[in-house]
Steps between C-alpha positions, in 0.01 A plus 500: 500500500604183318809324631665519158516878529705488821879538482684173445724565799196535723355170377838330549509633856145380567590152374802502731282598796262211430800268472627610841158423647511154339847444645368598843221242471751229406727600788207482744408152374857387564528674835170360627577155352155498343642384165801283424760567234310320223170671580668843506645431154153410369350813655783706353430353155132599511572849635774549240261419216236738636758775550639451148154537347408806705837674455548407134793694358585659834714242682836675464547527876316175574753301296793623710444250781506203263807631320691552825401153624624338179829689508570420866417133441735495203778657707520205738506233231874446453609496868195294593574266213861446602422415862188298426645282225807417705290432812247286312754281322717454809185397688412248229838346567546174312570543130274202425204676658584824321523321166168329563320823586662691214421227244136472603466878499644550151296217346173620656560863400566397140192275504299804608630697201429213261139456613440876484636510145285207385187641664554842343558348158173307521299805608661731243427256218140440613425873528689584176697773677626756246285385206371799304700743712580818305848610571781719383839396632686788668800609297691650791477198728835377626501137601634408839844351454508127569834399649681215330522171685869556582435850634204376701695216662813704578290789629348277766833460680657758733798699379515773763264473796493874570449578132221243471339646813521857369360395161214304658615182325323268741576154360881537532450611860287194568755267340773657711292438813436140390873446453570636848233273650629190320853581617372534857329160484824345372705648785235409760496134395683393818513616861827690464367686197173588676693648790710703258208656312264540796567878527425543129173309539403713799569817300293377204207394720510833686514698175219291356283562807563876489429528127193279536369721779561805283302337220219412743473866596475602133251221424285633784431807285369285212128586546579872471709437188215294350259793540746733330596268215146386416357853515774620265450210257121538488526877466735488202314235299376610155229267375493640144854380428412147611197427282684376185702258714223403738486138379875457556462634854199280573673185375813591696307523825295191416819301448659638817185432703476140376869444568465643851168349606494175300842380382705591807252342746502185285881492516485547877248219540682269259838528674386526862128409526451825688179700474573835327266718708743546793765604246279769348400624845867544592608634160231768464688795660812429294288479185346841568842657557636343180197612299508859621874562519601301188824436686657170587746686723225642716299178508756235596515594870120491516497167315748346741301633794181339368675173416625488859144547621401202282759278670777508239847475653677839506799392294292326232262796479777755451701285258210402272321837507822677410601263222147517358542874445752432222420153368184335375278809508167383354366852449800680350664203327201274427174687442618832357749399226276218374193726490689770305639240260153364413373858476771582244439177306124563468534874433721422199264229377762226529387138510701315766496122519480308831870422463583870469295580810680221687827659391381830649435326834847347496655837417306667782639253752853535365504881500358502855814313604734703282386835637535420872618811682450733203299814589162552331420129482164512317632729227827309466331160481247634247778656294702180512201293395412734213859504378528120515164449328560766231211723612515883477634622833318833454173323586612511861468879494137478388392354833655777710161653592405183688846407625474654845156353567622158386815539707293504818367154425836375371677596820230347719514176301880488523488538877220244529701251296802539726285473815320191367836342420626580850209312659554199271875491570446537875242220502707259291810575710302450824557860604134605510318545831167338421322641806598852398406436136149391596478786753480255790789684664595863456855604413619809683475820297823678423377797701478280809844346470820623658775641282704185536200279449601300810254471786498296815401184319774503236819314580757633255556680170412194292175392666209423267124500530317176546479353153211275409509258212316609187300219340723473195449202273871444457537471878200277559724213596636695797284398793505562870625854450177685573240436764138611496582824672742608230809457719812353354739260659801688371578746229836585353649824621704737288809281516321174436485369857186402682293772662273442798163340435309819573619851565367631832212743493619848412815388323573652162759474229795693628666644197410647165194676640378621167761323295489721188721342237646351198514664181190694557514845368528618146687807615368839407302367203296263708176557313471248223277702267602721208532846652 
């Protein structure tokens, strides 16, 4: 009897049974410690693809695990965000240091978007994307509303914290937390002020540790979610709807691959002289989660975890990874809107001059800044670009069949850009553990750390890891800081004072265990594709 003749409910149940067996295998690998977190994610990816092919069209029950994981991860975002942002900024301490880290982060994130836009433009022009494409613009397409600049700016600021929380307006919540943290630093500027706010700091650090531990528990289920999400995505794919837009999809992934594996490593090497291979080794699990879940909310904790394993200071990792979820997204704000714009230009047979293409690049960068914090980033930036350039917005609807597949790569590239920026910022700010980056010394896994993050070797709530000097060109004149073993004479602690030359064996950063933070989530419309 052919399988197609069996009841659909029976096939759905069989797919669920196979999924449970796969989950059991993953659990055994974790229990027996035969495979680390990254390896389990890779295994989950392969098994998810196989399951999606075998159970094509029958993953109704299989998808439940991934859906539940995504919802639970989303539920912790706002409280985790509040505690983590306040803890991170109060740990950074001096406003000068905060300004330095923030400035470097913003500039590097925007540079990432600019290079992605230029690269996509070059590839789209070379491959003549859209030329000869037969189309009929949908008459019932309603363009996504692009907020005016005044509405965008005023909407970023908190008006009612509870209302913003309930409405999943994440950016106002983040700005409120930043304001609280800046106020704390101002009060704690002297000894009397520090004594006054010490209970508040203890509460924030305790809340941050509890929320971070909660996130670690949820992140631990990532391999199971990857199986569910990938199987569902593969099962629901319809190749016939993709054929007319295959070239657009190919160029999109070519541009994203070159940005990820060529441009970003060049930026890393140019600013820090670091070899990119350790970065990719550390980033891989976060990239898989981003690709399969298409969710920046679900990926940020994993990204911060992997950045920690690569030696990036906790506070820098959480700050940069979170900010990168809303600003300077090379996939959603660089590659996608530029590719669709060239597609529309060629499909209509328009002849653009180099100056007009340069104007498109400038507009792409501007709209990526002007839509910070607006849900549905890829669609909004594309709509803004089309409106500014006078292109028919309805063209955006034509690419809907490939939007979800492209969104996987867009999300992965966004997360990679933020992670790459975090490593550069940490290195240039001398907050990168070089031994950990080059895998000469292991950083304790979150699963092996205590809830407070303080073990016998840590002295207090502001202790830092040993920080080695990155070989940054701008800091070449600084000598005598690093010996041949990678030890440092002294590194600034969170308040700018000198830390011991080397943290004793077993010591770890005490606070902000998983440091999930700034501005990350795009609320309930986190996916940046048109859906």
